[in-house]
PDB file of C-alpha atoms in Angstrom:
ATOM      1  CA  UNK O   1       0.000   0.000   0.000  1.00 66.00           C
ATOM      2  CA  UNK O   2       0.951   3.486  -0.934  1.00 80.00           C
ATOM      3  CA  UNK O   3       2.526   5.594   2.326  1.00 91.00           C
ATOM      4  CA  UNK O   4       2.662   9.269   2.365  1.00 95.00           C
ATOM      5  CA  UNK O   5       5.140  10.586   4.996  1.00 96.00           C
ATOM      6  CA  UNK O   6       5.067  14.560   6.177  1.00 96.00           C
ATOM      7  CA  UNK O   7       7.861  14.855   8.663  1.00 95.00           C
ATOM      8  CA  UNK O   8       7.554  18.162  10.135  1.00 96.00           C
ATOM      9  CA  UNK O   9       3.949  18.049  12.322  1.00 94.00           C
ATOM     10  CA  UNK O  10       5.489  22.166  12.530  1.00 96.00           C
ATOM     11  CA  UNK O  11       7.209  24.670  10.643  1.00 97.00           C
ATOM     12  CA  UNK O  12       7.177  28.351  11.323  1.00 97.00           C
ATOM     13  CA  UNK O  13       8.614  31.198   9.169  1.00 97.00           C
ATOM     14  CA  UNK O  14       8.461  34.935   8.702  1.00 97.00           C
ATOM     15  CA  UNK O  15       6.360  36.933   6.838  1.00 97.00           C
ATOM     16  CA  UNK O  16       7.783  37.479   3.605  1.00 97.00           C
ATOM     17  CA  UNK O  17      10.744  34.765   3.987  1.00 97.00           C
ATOM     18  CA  UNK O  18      10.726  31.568   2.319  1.00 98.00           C
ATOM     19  CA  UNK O  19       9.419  28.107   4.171  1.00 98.00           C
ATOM     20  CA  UNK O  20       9.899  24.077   2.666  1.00 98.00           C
ATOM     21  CA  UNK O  21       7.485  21.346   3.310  1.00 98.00           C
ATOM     22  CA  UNK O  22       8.856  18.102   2.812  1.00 98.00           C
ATOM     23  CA  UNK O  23       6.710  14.712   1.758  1.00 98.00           C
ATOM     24  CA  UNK O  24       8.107  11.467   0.683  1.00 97.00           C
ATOM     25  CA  UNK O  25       6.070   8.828  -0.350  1.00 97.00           C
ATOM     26  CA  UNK O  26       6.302   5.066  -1.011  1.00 95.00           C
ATOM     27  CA  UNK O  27       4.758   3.348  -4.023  1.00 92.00           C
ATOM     28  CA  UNK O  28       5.748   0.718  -6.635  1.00 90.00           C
ATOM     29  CA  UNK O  29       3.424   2.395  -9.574  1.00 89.00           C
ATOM     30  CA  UNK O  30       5.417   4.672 -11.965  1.00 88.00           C
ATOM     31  CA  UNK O  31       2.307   6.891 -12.496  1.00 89.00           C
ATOM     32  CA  UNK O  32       0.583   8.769  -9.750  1.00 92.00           C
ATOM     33  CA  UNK O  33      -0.551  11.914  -9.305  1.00 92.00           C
ATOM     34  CA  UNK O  34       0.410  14.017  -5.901  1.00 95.00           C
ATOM     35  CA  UNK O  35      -0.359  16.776  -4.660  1.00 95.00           C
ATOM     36  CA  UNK O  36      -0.410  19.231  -1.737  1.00 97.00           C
ATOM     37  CA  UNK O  37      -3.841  20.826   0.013  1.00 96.00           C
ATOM     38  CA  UNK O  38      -3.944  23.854   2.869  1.00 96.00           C
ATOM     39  CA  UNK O  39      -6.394  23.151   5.148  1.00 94.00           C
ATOM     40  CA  UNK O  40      -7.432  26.834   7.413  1.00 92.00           C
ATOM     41  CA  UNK O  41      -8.964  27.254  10.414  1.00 86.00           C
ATOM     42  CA  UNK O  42     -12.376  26.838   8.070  1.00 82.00           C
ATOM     43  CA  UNK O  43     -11.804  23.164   7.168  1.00 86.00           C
ATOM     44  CA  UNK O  44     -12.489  23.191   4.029  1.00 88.00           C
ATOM     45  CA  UNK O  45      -8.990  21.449   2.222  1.00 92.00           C
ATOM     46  CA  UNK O  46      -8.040  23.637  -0.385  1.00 93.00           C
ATOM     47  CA  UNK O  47      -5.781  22.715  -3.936  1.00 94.00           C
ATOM     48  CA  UNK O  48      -2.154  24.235  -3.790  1.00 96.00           C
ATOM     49  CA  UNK O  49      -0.760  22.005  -6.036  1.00 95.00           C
ATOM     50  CA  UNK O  50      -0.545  19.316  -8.153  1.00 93.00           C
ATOM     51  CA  UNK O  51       1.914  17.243 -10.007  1.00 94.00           C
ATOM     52  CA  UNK O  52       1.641  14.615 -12.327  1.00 91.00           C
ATOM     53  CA  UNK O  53       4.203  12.199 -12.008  1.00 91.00           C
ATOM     54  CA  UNK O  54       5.006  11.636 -16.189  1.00 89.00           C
ATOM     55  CA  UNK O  55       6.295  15.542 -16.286  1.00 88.00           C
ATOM     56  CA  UNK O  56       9.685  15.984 -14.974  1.00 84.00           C
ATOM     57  CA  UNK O  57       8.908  19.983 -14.511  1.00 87.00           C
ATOM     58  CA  UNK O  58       8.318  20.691 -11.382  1.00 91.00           C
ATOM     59  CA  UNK O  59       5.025  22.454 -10.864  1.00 90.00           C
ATOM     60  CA  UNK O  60       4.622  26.225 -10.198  1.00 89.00           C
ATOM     61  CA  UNK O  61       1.495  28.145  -8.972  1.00 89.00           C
ATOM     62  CA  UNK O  62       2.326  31.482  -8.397  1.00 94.00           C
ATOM     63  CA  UNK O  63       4.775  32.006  -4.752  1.00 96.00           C
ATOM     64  CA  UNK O  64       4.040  27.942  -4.362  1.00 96.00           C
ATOM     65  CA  UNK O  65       6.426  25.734  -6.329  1.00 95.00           C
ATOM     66  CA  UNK O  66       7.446  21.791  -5.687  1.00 96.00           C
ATOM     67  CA  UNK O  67      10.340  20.132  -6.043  1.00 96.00           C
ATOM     68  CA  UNK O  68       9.415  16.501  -7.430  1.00 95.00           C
ATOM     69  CA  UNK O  69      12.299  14.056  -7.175  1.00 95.00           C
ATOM     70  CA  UNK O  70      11.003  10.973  -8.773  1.00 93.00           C
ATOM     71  CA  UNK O  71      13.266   8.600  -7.951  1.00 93.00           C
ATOM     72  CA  UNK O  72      13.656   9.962  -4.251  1.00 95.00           C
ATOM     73  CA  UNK O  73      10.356   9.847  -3.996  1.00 95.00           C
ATOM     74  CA  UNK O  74      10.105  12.864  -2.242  1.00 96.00           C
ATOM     75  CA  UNK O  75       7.899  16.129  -3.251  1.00 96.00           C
ATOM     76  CA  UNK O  76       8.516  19.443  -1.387  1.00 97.00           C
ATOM     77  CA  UNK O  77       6.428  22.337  -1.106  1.00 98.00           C
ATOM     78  CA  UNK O  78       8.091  25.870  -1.280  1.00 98.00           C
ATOM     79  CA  UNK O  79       5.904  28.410  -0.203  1.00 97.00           C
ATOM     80  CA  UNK O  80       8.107  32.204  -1.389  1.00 97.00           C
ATOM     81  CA  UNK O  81       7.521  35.565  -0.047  1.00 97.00           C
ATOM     82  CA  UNK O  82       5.273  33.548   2.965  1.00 97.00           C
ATOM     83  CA  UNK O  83       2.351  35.602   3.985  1.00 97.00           C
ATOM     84  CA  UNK O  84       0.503  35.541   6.989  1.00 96.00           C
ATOM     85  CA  UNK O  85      -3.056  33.890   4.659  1.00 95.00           C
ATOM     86  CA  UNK O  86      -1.008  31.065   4.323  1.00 97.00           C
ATOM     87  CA  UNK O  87      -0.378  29.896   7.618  1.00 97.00           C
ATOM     88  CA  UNK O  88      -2.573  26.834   7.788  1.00 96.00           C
ATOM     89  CA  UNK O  89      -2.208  23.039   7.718  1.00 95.00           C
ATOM     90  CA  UNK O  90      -0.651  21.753   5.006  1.00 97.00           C
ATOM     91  CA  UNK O  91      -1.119  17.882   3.279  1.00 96.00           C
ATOM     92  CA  UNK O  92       0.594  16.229   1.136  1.00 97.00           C
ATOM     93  CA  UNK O  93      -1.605  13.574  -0.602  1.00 95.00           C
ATOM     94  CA  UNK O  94      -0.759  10.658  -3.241  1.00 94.00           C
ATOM     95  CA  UNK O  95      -3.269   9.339  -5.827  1.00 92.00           C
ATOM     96  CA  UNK O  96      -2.397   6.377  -8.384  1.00 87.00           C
ATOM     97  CA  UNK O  97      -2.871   6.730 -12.019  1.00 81.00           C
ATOM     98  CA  UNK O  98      -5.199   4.779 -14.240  1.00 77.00           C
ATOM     99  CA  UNK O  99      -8.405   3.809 -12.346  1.00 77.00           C
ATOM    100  CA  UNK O 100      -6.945   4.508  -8.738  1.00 79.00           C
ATOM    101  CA  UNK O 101      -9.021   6.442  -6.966  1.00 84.00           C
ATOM    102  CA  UNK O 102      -8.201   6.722  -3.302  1.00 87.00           C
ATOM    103  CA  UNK O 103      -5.938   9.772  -1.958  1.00 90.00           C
ATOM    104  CA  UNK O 104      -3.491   8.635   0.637  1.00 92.00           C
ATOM    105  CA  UNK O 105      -2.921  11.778   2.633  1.00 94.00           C
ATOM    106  CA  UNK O 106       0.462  12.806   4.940  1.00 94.00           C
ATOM    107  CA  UNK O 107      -0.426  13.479   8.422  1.00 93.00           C
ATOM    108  CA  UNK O 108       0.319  17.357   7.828  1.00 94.00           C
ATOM    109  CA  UNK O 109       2.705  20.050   8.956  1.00 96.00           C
ATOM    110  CA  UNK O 110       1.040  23.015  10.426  1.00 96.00           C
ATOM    111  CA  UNK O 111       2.472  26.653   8.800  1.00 97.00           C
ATOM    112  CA  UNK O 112       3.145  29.040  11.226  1.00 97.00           C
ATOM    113  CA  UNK O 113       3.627  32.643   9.987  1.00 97.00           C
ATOM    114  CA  UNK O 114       4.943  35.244  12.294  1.00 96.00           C
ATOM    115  CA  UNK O 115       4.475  39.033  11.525  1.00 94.00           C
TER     116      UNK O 115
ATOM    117  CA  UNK V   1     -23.967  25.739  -5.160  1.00 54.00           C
ATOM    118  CA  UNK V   2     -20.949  26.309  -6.627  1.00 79.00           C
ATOM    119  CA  UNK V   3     -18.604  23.996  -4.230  1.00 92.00           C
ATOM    120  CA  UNK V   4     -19.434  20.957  -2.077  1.00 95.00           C
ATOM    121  CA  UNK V   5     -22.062  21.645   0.816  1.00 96.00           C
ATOM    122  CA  UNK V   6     -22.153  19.429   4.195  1.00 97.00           C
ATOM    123  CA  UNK V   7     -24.734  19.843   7.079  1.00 96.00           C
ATOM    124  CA  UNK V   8     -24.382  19.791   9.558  1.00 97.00           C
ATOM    125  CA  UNK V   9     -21.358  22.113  10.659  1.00 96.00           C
ATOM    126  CA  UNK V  10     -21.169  20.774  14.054  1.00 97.00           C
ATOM    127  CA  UNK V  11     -23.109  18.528  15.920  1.00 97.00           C
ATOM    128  CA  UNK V  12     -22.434  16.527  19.421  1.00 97.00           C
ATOM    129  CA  UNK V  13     -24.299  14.247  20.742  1.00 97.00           C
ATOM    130  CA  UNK V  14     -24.495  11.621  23.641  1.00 97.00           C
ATOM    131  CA  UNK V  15     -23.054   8.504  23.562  1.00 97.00           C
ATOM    132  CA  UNK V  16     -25.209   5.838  21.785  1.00 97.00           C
ATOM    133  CA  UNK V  17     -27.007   7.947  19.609  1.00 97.00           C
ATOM    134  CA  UNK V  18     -27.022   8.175  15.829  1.00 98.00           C
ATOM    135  CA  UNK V  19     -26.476  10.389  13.687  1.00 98.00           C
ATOM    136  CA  UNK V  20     -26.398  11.571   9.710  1.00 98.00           C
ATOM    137  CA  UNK V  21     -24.277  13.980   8.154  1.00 98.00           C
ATOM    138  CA  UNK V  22     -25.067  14.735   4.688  1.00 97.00           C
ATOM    139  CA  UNK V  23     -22.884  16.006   1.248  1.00 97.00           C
ATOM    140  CA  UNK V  24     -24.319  17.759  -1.537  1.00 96.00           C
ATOM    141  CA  UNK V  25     -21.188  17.228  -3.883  1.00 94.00           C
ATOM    142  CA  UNK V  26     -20.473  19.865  -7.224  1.00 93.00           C
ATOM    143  CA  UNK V  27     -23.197  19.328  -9.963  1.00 91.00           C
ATOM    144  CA  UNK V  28     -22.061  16.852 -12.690  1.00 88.00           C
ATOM    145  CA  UNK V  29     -18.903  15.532 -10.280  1.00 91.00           C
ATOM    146  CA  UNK V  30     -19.851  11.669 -10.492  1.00 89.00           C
ATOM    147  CA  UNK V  31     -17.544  10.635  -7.547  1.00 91.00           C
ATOM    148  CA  UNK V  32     -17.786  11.274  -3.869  1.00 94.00           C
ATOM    149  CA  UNK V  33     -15.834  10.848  -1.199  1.00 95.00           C
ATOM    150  CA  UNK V  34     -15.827  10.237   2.526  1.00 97.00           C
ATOM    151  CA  UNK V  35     -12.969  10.977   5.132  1.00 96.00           C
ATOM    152  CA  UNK V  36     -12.180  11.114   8.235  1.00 96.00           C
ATOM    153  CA  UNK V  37     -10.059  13.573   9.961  1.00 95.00           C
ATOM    154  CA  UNK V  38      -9.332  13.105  13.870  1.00 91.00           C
ATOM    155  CA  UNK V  39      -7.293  15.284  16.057  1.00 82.00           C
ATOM    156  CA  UNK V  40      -3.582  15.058  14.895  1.00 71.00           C
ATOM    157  CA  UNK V  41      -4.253  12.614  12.380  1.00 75.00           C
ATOM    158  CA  UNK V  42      -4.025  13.458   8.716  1.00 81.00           C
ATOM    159  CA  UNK V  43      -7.375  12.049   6.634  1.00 91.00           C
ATOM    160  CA  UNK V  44      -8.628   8.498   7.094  1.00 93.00           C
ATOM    161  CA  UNK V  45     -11.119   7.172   4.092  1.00 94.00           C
ATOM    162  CA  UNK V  46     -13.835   5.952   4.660  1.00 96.00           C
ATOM    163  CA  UNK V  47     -15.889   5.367   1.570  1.00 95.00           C
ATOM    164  CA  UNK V  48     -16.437   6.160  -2.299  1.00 93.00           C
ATOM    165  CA  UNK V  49     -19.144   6.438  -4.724  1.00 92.00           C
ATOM    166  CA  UNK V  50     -18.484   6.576  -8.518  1.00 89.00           C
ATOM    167  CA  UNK V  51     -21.458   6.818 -10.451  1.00 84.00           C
ATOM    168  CA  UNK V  52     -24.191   3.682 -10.184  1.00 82.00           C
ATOM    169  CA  UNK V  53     -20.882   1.539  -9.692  1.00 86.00           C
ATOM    170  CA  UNK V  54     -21.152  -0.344  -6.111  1.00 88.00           C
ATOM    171  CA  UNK V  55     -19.659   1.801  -3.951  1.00 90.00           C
ATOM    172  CA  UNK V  56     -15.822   0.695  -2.284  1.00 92.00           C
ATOM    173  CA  UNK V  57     -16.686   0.591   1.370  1.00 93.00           C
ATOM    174  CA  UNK V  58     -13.414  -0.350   2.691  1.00 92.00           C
ATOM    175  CA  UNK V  59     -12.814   2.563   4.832  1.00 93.00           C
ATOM    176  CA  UNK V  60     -15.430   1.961   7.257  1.00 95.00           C
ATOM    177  CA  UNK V  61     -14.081   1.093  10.719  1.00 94.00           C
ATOM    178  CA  UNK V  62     -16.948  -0.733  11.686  1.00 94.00           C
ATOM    179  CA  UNK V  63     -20.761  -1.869  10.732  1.00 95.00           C
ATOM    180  CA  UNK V  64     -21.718   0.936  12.804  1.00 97.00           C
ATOM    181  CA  UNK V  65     -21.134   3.336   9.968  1.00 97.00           C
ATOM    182  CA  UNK V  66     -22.764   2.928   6.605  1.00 96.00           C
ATOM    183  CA  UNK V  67     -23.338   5.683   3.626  1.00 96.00           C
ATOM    184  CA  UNK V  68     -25.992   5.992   0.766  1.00 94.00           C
ATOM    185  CA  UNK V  69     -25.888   8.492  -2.369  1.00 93.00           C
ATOM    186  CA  UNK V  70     -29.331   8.829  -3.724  1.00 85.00           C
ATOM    187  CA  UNK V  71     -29.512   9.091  -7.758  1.00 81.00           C
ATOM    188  CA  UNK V  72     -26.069   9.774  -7.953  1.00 76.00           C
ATOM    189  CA  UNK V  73     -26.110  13.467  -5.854  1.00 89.00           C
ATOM    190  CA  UNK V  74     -26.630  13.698  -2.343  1.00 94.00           C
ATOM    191  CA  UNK V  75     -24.707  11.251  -0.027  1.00 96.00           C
ATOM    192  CA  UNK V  76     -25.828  10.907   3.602  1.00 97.00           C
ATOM    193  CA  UNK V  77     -23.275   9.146   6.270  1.00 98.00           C
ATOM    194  CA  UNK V  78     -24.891   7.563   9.286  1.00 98.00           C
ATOM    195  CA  UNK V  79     -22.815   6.265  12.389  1.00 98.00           C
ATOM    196  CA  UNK V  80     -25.397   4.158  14.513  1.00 98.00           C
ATOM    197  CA  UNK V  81     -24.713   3.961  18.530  1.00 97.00           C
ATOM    198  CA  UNK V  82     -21.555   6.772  18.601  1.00 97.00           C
ATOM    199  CA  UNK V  83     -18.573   6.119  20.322  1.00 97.00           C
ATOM    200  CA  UNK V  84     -16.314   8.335  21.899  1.00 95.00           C
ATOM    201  CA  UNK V  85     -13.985   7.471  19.425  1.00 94.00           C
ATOM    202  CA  UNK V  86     -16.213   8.642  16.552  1.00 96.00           C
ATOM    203  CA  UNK V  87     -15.386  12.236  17.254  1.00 96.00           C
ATOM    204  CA  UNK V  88     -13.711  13.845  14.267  1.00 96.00           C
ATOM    205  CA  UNK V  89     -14.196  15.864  11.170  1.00 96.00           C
ATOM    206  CA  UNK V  90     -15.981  14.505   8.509  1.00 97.00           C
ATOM    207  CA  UNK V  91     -14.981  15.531   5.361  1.00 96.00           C
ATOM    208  CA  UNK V  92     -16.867  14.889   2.157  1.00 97.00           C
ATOM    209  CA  UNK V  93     -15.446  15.358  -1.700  1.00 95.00           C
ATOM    210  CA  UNK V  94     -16.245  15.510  -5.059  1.00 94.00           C
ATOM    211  CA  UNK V  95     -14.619  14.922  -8.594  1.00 91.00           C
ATOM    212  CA  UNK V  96     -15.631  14.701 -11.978  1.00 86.00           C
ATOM    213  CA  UNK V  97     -15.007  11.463 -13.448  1.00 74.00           C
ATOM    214  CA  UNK V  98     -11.256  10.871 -14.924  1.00 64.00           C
ATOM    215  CA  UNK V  99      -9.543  13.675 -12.557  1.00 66.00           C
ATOM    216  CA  UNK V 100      -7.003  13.479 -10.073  1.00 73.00           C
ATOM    217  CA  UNK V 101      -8.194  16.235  -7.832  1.00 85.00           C
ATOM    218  CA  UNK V 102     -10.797  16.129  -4.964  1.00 91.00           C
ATOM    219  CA  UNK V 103     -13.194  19.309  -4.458  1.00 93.00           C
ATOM    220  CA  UNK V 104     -13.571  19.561  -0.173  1.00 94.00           C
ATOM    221  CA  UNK V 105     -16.578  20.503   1.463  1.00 95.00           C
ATOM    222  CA  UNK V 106     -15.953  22.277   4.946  1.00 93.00           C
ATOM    223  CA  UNK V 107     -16.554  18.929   6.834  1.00 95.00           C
ATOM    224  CA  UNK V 108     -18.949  18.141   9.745  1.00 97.00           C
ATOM    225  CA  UNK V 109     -17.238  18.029  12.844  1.00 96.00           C
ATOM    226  CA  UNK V 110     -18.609  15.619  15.340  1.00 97.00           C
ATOM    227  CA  UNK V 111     -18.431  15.525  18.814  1.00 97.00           C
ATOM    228  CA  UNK V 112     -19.643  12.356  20.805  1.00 97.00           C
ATOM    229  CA  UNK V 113     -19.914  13.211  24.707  1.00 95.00           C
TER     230      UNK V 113
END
């Protein structure tokens, strides 16, 4: 079974500074999708980003980039110029290709920004 | 509405009674989702629906807890005689068929006193 592994339950940085969220994950498929979600104080788990495992570019969304090392298996989340809307939880989550279905999620690392 | 919908917000109740927490998922997603999401824990499934396919009820940690979608919208998740242990968020999501992202509702957080 596919395990996602988020080893910082914390992380703090300062506003405007630059913060890394690491994930590894554990699978034997070569083509899986993962990605990473903010959960705030509201609940609701929101998209950051996602990265399809067949593109060796790493995925950019604006000040939130990855760094996707296949054959690591490890896919960090750089959050640049950190502001203080993104201090939230953060998960990393794994989905197979094909007909998989099922996320696997990390356990999170919760963003703390400080003014 | 335009993202997934779950009632209710919160709700606690005593031990040994049931309850139902319901998802109205994204119009024309065809697959829903249930998780779970206890304190310090990152998100447990629970169950999925895809379409009129038999749903994969793996996730369930016990016959307590069973889930219905009705005509392919609305789910409903029932836990029957609540544990202490059942307290969590309950998170429900949607996705159109073929995607790799899930669309979160806001979840329903349970307490069980």
């Amino acid at each position: 079974a596919q395990t996602v592994t988020q080893s910082q339950p914390e992380m703090s940085v300062q506003e405007a500074e630059t913060v890394t969220l690491s994930c590894t994950y554990d699978t034997s498929e070569s083509d899986y999708y993962l990605f990473w979600y903010k959960q705030p104080p509201s609940r609701q788990m929101i998209l950051v980003i996602r990265q399809e495992a067949y593109k060796q570019q790493n995925a950019t969304e604006n000040r939130f980039s990855v760094n996707f090392q296949k054959a690591a298996k490890s896919f960090s989340l750089k959050i640049s110029d950190s502001q203080l809307g993104d201090a939230a939880m953060y998960f990393c989550a794994y989905k197979g290709g094909g007909s998989n279905y099922k996320l696997t999620f990390g356990k999170g690392t919760l963003l703390t920004v400080n003014p | 509405g335009a993202g997934v919908s779950q009632s209710p917000s919160n709700k606690v109740t005593e031990k040994g009674k049931d309850v139902e927490l319901r998802c109205d998922p994204i119009s024309g997603h065809t697959a829903l989702y249930w998780y779970r999401q206890s304190l310090g824990q990152g998100l447990e499934f629970l169950i999925y629906f895809q379409g009129n396919s038999a749903p994969d009820k793996s996730g369930l940690p016990s016959d307590r807890f069973s889930a219905e979608r009705t005509g392919g919208s609305v789910s409903t998740l029932t836990i029957q005689r609540t544990q202490q242990e059942d307290s969590a968020v309950y998170l429900c999501a949607s996705s159109p068929i073929g995607a790799g992202e899930l669309f979160f509702g806001e979840g329903s957080r349970l307490t069980v006193l």
